[in-house]
Amino acid sequence: MTIIAGNWKMNHDPDSSLAFFEKLKSYGSIPDNVKTVIFPTFLCLSSAQNNLLGVEIGAQNGNPEKSGALTGEVSIFDFPKINVNWLLVGHSERRHVFKEGSEFLKKKVETALSLGIKTVYCVGETIEDKEKGLTGEVLKKQISYLGDFLSDENLTIAYEPVWAIGSGMPAGSKDADEASLLCKDFCKRDIDVLYGGSVNSHNVSNYLNSGLISGFLIGGASLNADSYRALIDAVA
Ligand code: 13P
């Protein structure tokens, strides 16, 4: 089962989100060997839940506190109440733009896993790290920080090199495979590793030959129902 996860970031509103699912529905049912997950904005979570296509829905972010004086935050505890059972943690934009640190990310992972939420923990090196040959070290640091949570079966790793995100320069399949092996090694188990970074329907199948990549976390190409469906068909 290959995972095709779409991270919509801050794109789509409730109307365009509904139009996306209507269009996707017009292509017919999703092949059994592909698991689809969409991470829409908070405002689109509830309506996206009703897509009738079996596309699972996840949150892009959440706060590990149950409630409190945290203006603008949304509690992870509230997601299962609306049947949102996936969460992204540690996306490069949360780490670099919003300066979320390791301890805070670990707290999110801990809370999500305690609630049985399928948690996609994103890791990846910057171009500077890559040029200095530090990819392995960076991945080890980001992953090892999670300690005992690495054994939880609801945890998935997404390898998203920062330099490949939105750049049109995807990592080569050999690099993605090597990173996947490192992630599995640091987790001490055969954890599912997704690849993300400039994936589209033309390059997606390059990553499937070795069996080391379990699926994809897709930004730009997941925003449009035609290109999202083309990705599904390319891996099915
Ligand atoms: P792109 O597919 O647009 O490169 O984005 C990848 C990403 O950040 C998914 O989380």
mmCIF file of C-alpha atoms and ligand atoms in Angstrom:
data_model
loop_
_atom_site.group_PDB
_atom_site.id
_atom_site.type_symbol
_atom_site.label_atom_id
_atom_site.label_comp_id
_atom_site.label_asym_id
_atom_site.label_seq_id
_atom_site.Cartn_x
_atom_site.Cartn_y
_atom_site.Cartn_z
ATOM 1 C CA MET A 1 0.000 0.000 0.000
ATOM 2 C CA THR A 2 1.614 3.249 -1.122
ATOM 3 C CA ILE A 3 0.702 6.436 0.767
ATOM 4 C CA ILE A 4 -0.027 9.529 -1.287
ATOM 5 C CA ALA A 5 -0.331 12.322 1.278
ATOM 6 C CA GLY A 6 -1.107 15.878 0.221
ATOM 7 C CA ASN A 7 0.021 18.778 2.389
ATOM 8 C CA TRP A 8 -2.029 21.733 1.238
ATOM 9 C CA LYS A 9 -0.129 24.197 3.467
ATOM 10 C CA MET A 10 -1.955 27.586 3.499
ATOM 11 C CA ASN A 11 -3.851 26.931 0.255
ATOM 12 C CA HIS A 12 -7.528 26.299 -0.535
ATOM 13 C CA ASP A 13 -10.578 27.679 1.259
ATOM 14 C CA PRO A 14 -13.740 25.711 2.148
ATOM 15 C CA ASP A 15 -15.251 26.273 -1.324
ATOM 16 C CA SER A 16 -12.173 25.365 -3.341
ATOM 17 C CA SER A 17 -11.546 22.408 -1.027
ATOM 18 C CA LEU A 18 -15.026 21.058 -1.797
ATOM 19 C CA ALA A 19 -14.446 21.653 -5.505
ATOM 20 C CA PHE A 20 -11.186 19.656 -5.238
ATOM 21 C CA PHE A 21 -12.993 16.632 -3.780
ATOM 22 C CA GLU A 22 -15.860 16.900 -6.295
ATOM 23 C CA LYS A 23 -13.343 16.845 -9.137
ATOM 24 C CA LEU A 24 -11.412 13.988 -7.560
ATOM 25 C CA LYS A 25 -14.663 12.051 -7.227
ATOM 26 C CA SER A 26 -15.336 12.485 -10.949
ATOM 27 C CA TYR A 27 -12.312 10.236 -11.618
ATOM 28 C CA GLY A 28 -13.985 7.362 -9.765
ATOM 29 C CA SER A 29 -12.856 5.314 -6.805
ATOM 30 C CA ILE A 30 -9.280 5.286 -5.591
ATOM 31 C CA PRO A 31 -7.322 2.073 -6.305
ATOM 32 C CA ASP A 32 -7.099 -0.304 -3.331
ATOM 33 C CA ASN A 33 -3.311 -0.326 -3.309
ATOM 34 C CA VAL A 34 -3.051 3.424 -2.614
ATOM 35 C CA LYS A 35 -3.769 5.108 0.729
ATOM 36 C CA THR A 36 -4.693 8.745 0.314
ATOM 37 C CA VAL A 37 -4.427 11.373 3.026
ATOM 38 C CA ILE A 38 -4.970 15.111 2.679
ATOM 39 C CA PHE A 39 -3.774 17.687 5.198
ATOM 40 C CA PRO A 40 -5.959 20.756 4.521
ATOM 41 C CA THR A 41 -6.095 24.006 6.495
ATOM 42 C CA PHE A 42 -8.025 23.928 9.775
ATOM 43 C CA LEU A 43 -10.983 25.688 8.143
ATOM 44 C CA CYS A 44 -11.376 22.877 5.613
ATOM 45 C CA LEU A 45 -10.955 19.934 8.012
ATOM 46 C CA SER A 46 -14.622 19.248 8.725
ATOM 47 C CA SER A 47 -15.916 19.550 5.186
ATOM 48 C CA ALA A 48 -12.999 17.541 3.789
ATOM 49 C CA GLN A 49 -13.979 14.736 6.193
ATOM 50 C CA ASN A 50 -17.144 14.218 4.166
ATOM 51 C CA ASN A 51 -15.355 13.526 0.876
ATOM 52 C CA LEU A 52 -17.009 10.067 0.469
ATOM 53 C CA LEU A 53 -13.908 8.870 -1.374
ATOM 54 C CA GLY A 54 -12.137 7.297 1.579
ATOM 55 C CA VAL A 55 -9.478 10.005 1.525
ATOM 56 C CA GLU A 56 -8.277 10.270 5.124
ATOM 57 C CA ILE A 57 -7.880 13.743 6.600
ATOM 58 C CA GLY A 58 -5.129 15.103 8.819
ATOM 59 C CA ALA A 59 -4.112 18.310 10.550
ATOM 60 C CA GLN A 60 -1.004 20.210 9.501
ATOM 61 C CA ASN A 61 -0.291 21.382 13.026
ATOM 62 C CA GLY A 62 -1.590 21.214 16.570
ATOM 63 C CA ASN A 63 -0.759 22.276 20.098
ATOM 64 C CA PRO A 64 0.047 19.592 22.680
ATOM 65 C CA GLU A 65 -1.850 21.354 25.492
ATOM 66 C CA LYS A 66 -5.445 20.308 26.159
ATOM 67 C CA SER A 67 -6.742 23.882 26.556
ATOM 68 C CA GLY A 68 -5.657 27.212 27.948
ATOM 69 C CA ALA A 69 -4.584 30.775 27.271
ATOM 70 C CA LEU A 70 -2.883 30.075 23.932
ATOM 71 C CA THR A 71 -4.476 32.504 21.496
ATOM 72 C CA GLY A 72 -4.639 31.198 17.959
ATOM 73 C CA GLU A 73 -3.663 27.614 18.795
ATOM 74 C CA VAL A 74 -5.699 24.440 18.156
ATOM 75 C CA SER A 75 -5.355 21.516 20.568
ATOM 76 C CA ILE A 76 -4.270 18.110 19.274
ATOM 77 C CA PHE A 77 -6.749 16.640 21.787
ATOM 78 C CA ASP A 78 -9.628 18.034 19.712
ATOM 79 C CA PHE A 79 -8.742 16.341 16.417
ATOM 80 C CA PRO A 80 -10.050 12.825 17.208
ATOM 81 C CA LYS A 81 -13.350 14.432 18.260
ATOM 82 C CA ILE A 82 -13.912 15.388 14.621
ATOM 83 C CA ASN A 83 -12.393 12.131 13.327
ATOM 84 C CA VAL A 84 -9.151 13.744 12.245
ATOM 85 C CA ASN A 85 -6.687 10.960 12.927
ATOM 86 C CA TRP A 86 -3.496 12.136 11.199
ATOM 87 C CA LEU A 87 -1.078 14.913 12.198
ATOM 88 C CA LEU A 88 2.024 16.441 10.626
ATOM 89 C CA VAL A 89 4.798 17.317 13.074
ATOM 90 C CA GLY A 90 8.140 18.965 12.403
ATOM 91 C CA HIS A 91 7.539 20.121 8.846
ATOM 92 C CA SER A 92 10.456 22.241 7.703
ATOM 93 C CA GLU A 93 8.206 25.315 7.593
ATOM 94 C CA ARG A 94 7.240 24.770 11.254
ATOM 95 C CA ARG A 95 10.908 24.275 12.187
ATOM 96 C CA HIS A 96 12.368 27.144 10.159
ATOM 97 C CA VAL A 97 9.629 29.763 9.699
ATOM 98 C CA PHE A 98 7.891 29.281 13.058
ATOM 99 C CA LYS A 99 11.075 28.308 14.927
ATOM 100 C CA GLU A 100 9.543 25.243 16.573
ATOM 101 C CA GLY A 101 12.242 23.444 18.543
ATOM 102 C CA SER A 102 12.908 19.768 19.225
ATOM 103 C CA GLU A 103 11.338 19.701 22.698
ATOM 104 C CA PHE A 104 8.073 21.257 21.495
ATOM 105 C CA LEU A 105 7.922 18.889 18.512
ATOM 106 C CA LYS A 106 8.530 15.913 20.797
ATOM 107 C CA LYS A 107 5.657 17.053 23.026
ATOM 108 C CA LYS A 108 3.370 17.174 19.968
ATOM 109 C CA VAL A 109 4.441 13.671 18.939
ATOM 110 C CA GLU A 110 3.899 12.393 22.491
ATOM 111 C CA THR A 111 0.407 13.891 22.688
ATOM 112 C CA ALA A 112 -0.657 12.722 19.231
ATOM 113 C CA LEU A 113 0.579 9.164 19.798
ATOM 114 C CA SER A 114 -1.102 9.025 23.220
ATOM 115 C CA LEU A 115 -4.375 9.712 21.395
ATOM 116 C CA GLY A 116 -3.742 7.067 18.727
ATOM 117 C CA ILE A 117 -3.243 9.699 16.013
ATOM 118 C CA LYS A 118 -1.158 8.639 13.012
ATOM 119 C CA THR A 119 1.759 11.014 13.273
ATOM 120 C CA VAL A 120 3.959 11.949 10.334
ATOM 121 C CA TYR A 121 7.240 13.292 11.724
ATOM 122 C CA CYS A 122 9.092 15.314 9.094
ATOM 123 C CA VAL A 123 12.875 15.427 8.975
ATOM 124 C CA GLY A 124 15.389 16.722 6.473
ATOM 125 C CA GLU A 125 18.632 18.593 6.001
ATOM 126 C CA THR A 126 19.209 22.109 4.642
ATOM 127 C CA ILE A 127 21.359 22.676 1.563
ATOM 128 C CA GLU A 128 24.190 23.861 3.841
ATOM 129 C CA ASP A 129 23.991 20.614 5.837
ATOM 130 C CA LYS A 130 24.025 18.614 2.611
ATOM 131 C CA GLU A 131 27.024 20.456 1.212
ATOM 132 C CA LYS A 132 28.930 19.806 4.437
ATOM 133 C CA GLY A 133 28.048 16.106 4.263
ATOM 134 C CA LEU A 134 25.942 16.370 7.425
ATOM 135 C CA THR A 135 22.704 14.746 6.190
ATOM 136 C CA GLY A 136 23.124 11.615 8.323
ATOM 137 C CA GLU A 137 23.985 13.595 11.433
ATOM 138 C CA VAL A 138 21.012 15.925 11.011
ATOM 139 C CA LEU A 139 18.579 13.057 10.497
ATOM 140 C CA LYS A 140 20.017 11.207 13.479
ATOM 141 C CA LYS A 141 19.609 14.251 15.724
ATOM 142 C CA GLN A 142 16.040 14.973 14.586
ATOM 143 C CA ILE A 143 14.947 11.343 14.876
ATOM 144 C CA SER A 144 16.802 10.273 18.015
ATOM 145 C CA TYR A 145 15.236 13.153 19.923
ATOM 146 C CA LEU A 146 11.955 11.237 19.941
ATOM 147 C CA GLY A 147 13.464 8.438 22.063
ATOM 148 C CA ASP A 148 10.955 5.774 23.094
ATOM 149 C CA PHE A 149 8.231 7.180 20.824
ATOM 150 C CA LEU A 150 10.108 5.808 17.807
ATOM 151 C CA SER A 151 8.719 2.356 18.526
ATOM 152 C CA ASP A 152 5.076 3.472 18.303
ATOM 153 C CA GLU A 153 3.404 1.873 15.291
ATOM 154 C CA ASN A 154 1.418 5.058 14.594
ATOM 155 C CA LEU A 155 4.609 6.976 13.849
ATOM 156 C CA THR A 156 5.728 7.488 10.239
ATOM 157 C CA ILE A 157 8.796 9.428 9.093
ATOM 158 C CA ALA A 158 8.681 11.843 6.152
ATOM 159 C CA TYR A 159 12.107 12.586 4.679
ATOM 160 C CA GLU A 160 11.826 16.052 3.145
ATOM 161 C CA PRO A 161 15.167 17.662 2.335
ATOM 162 C CA VAL A 162 14.596 21.393 2.865
ATOM 163 C CA TRP A 163 16.307 22.247 -0.435
ATOM 164 C CA ALA A 164 13.902 20.012 -2.379
ATOM 165 C CA ILE A 165 10.693 21.537 -1.013
ATOM 166 C CA GLY A 166 8.963 23.696 -3.602
ATOM 167 C CA SER A 167 12.211 24.073 -5.545
ATOM 168 C CA GLY A 168 11.546 21.841 -8.556
ATOM 169 C CA MET A 169 14.736 19.980 -7.570
ATOM 170 C CA PRO A 170 13.691 16.644 -6.092
ATOM 171 C CA ALA A 171 16.230 14.434 -4.346
ATOM 172 C CA GLY A 172 17.516 11.620 -6.534
ATOM 173 C CA SER A 173 16.027 8.212 -5.808
ATOM 174 C CA LYS A 174 19.407 6.956 -4.552
ATOM 175 C CA ASP A 175 19.617 9.818 -2.042
ATOM 176 C CA ALA A 176 16.031 9.184 -0.919
ATOM 177 C CA ASP A 177 16.799 5.470 -0.492
ATOM 178 C CA GLU A 178 19.930 6.223 1.522
ATOM 179 C CA ALA A 179 18.016 8.618 3.750
ATOM 180 C CA SER A 180 15.265 6.032 4.215
ATOM 181 C CA LEU A 181 17.823 3.422 5.310
ATOM 182 C CA LEU A 182 19.297 5.900 7.795
ATOM 183 C CA CYS A 183 15.830 6.715 9.179
ATOM 184 C CA LYS A 184 15.050 3.009 9.614
ATOM 185 C CA ASP A 185 18.418 2.498 11.276
ATOM 186 C CA PHE A 186 17.909 5.416 13.712
ATOM 187 C CA CYS A 187 14.397 4.144 14.522
ATOM 188 C CA LYS A 188 15.791 0.607 14.986
ATOM 189 C CA ARG A 189 12.930 -0.846 12.966
ATOM 190 C CA ASP A 190 11.476 -1.023 9.474
ATOM 191 C CA ILE A 191 9.414 2.150 9.938
ATOM 192 C CA ASP A 192 7.495 3.554 6.967
ATOM 193 C CA VAL A 193 9.442 6.407 5.373
ATOM 194 C CA LEU A 194 7.720 8.839 3.009
ATOM 195 C CA TYR A 195 9.669 11.036 0.613
ATOM 196 C CA GLY A 196 8.654 14.677 0.041
ATOM 197 C CA GLY A 197 10.096 17.491 -2.042
ATOM 198 C CA SER A 198 9.091 18.435 -5.607
ATOM 199 C CA VAL A 199 7.312 15.125 -6.254
ATOM 200 C CA ASN A 200 4.968 15.010 -9.242
ATOM 201 C CA SER A 201 3.287 12.368 -11.407
ATOM 202 C CA HIS A 202 6.300 12.294 -13.754
ATOM 203 C CA ASN A 203 8.992 11.555 -11.178
ATOM 204 C CA VAL A 204 7.036 9.671 -8.490
ATOM 205 C CA SER A 205 7.611 6.175 -9.859
ATOM 206 C CA ASN A 206 11.430 6.659 -9.721
ATOM 207 C CA TYR A 207 11.218 6.225 -5.952
ATOM 208 C CA LEU A 208 9.290 2.966 -5.924
ATOM 209 C CA ASN A 209 11.849 0.510 -7.293
ATOM 210 C CA SER A 210 13.826 -0.244 -4.128
ATOM 211 C CA GLY A 211 10.865 -0.693 -1.770
ATOM 212 C CA LEU A 212 12.544 1.659 0.728
ATOM 213 C CA ILE A 213 10.044 4.499 0.206
ATOM 214 C CA SER A 214 6.525 3.725 1.465
ATOM 215 C CA GLY A 215 4.848 6.770 0.012
ATOM 216 C CA PHE A 216 5.000 10.497 -0.539
ATOM 217 C CA LEU A 217 4.229 13.801 1.152
ATOM 218 C CA ILE A 218 3.305 16.168 -1.622
ATOM 219 C CA GLY A 219 2.859 19.938 -1.603
ATOM 220 C CA GLY A 220 2.259 21.720 -4.902
ATOM 221 C CA ALA A 221 1.120 18.716 -6.938
ATOM 222 C CA SER A 222 -1.538 17.832 -4.341
ATOM 223 C CA LEU A 223 -3.421 21.110 -4.702
ATOM 224 C CA ASN A 224 -5.123 20.282 -7.950
ATOM 225 C CA ALA A 225 -7.409 17.235 -8.295
ATOM 226 C CA ASP A 226 -6.036 16.420 -11.775
ATOM 227 C CA SER A 227 -2.412 16.341 -10.658
ATOM 228 C CA TYR A 228 -3.276 14.570 -7.390
ATOM 229 C CA ARG A 229 -5.178 11.877 -9.302
ATOM 230 C CA ALA A 230 -2.278 11.599 -11.781
ATOM 231 C CA LEU A 231 0.008 10.846 -8.812
ATOM 232 C CA ILE A 232 -2.392 8.165 -7.576
ATOM 233 C CA ASP A 233 -2.534 6.556 -11.030
ATOM 234 C CA ALA A 234 1.253 6.714 -11.418
ATOM 235 C CA VAL A 235 1.828 4.640 -8.260
ATOM 236 C CA ALA A 236 -1.272 2.378 -8.373
HETATM 237 P P1 13P B 1 6.415 20.366 -2.724
HETATM 238 O O1 13P B 1 5.832 19.048 -3.167
HETATM 239 O O2 13P B 1 5.621 21.543 -3.209
HETATM 240 O O3 13P B 1 7.873 20.448 -3.010
HETATM 241 O O4 13P B 1 6.261 20.425 -1.106
HETATM 242 C C1 13P B 1 6.704 19.361 -0.360
HETATM 243 C C2 13P B 1 6.246 19.543 1.036
HETATM 244 O O5 13P B 1 6.673 20.437 1.735
HETATM 245 C C3 13P B 1 5.216 18.625 1.537
HETATM 246 O O6 13P B 1 5.092 18.698 2.926
#
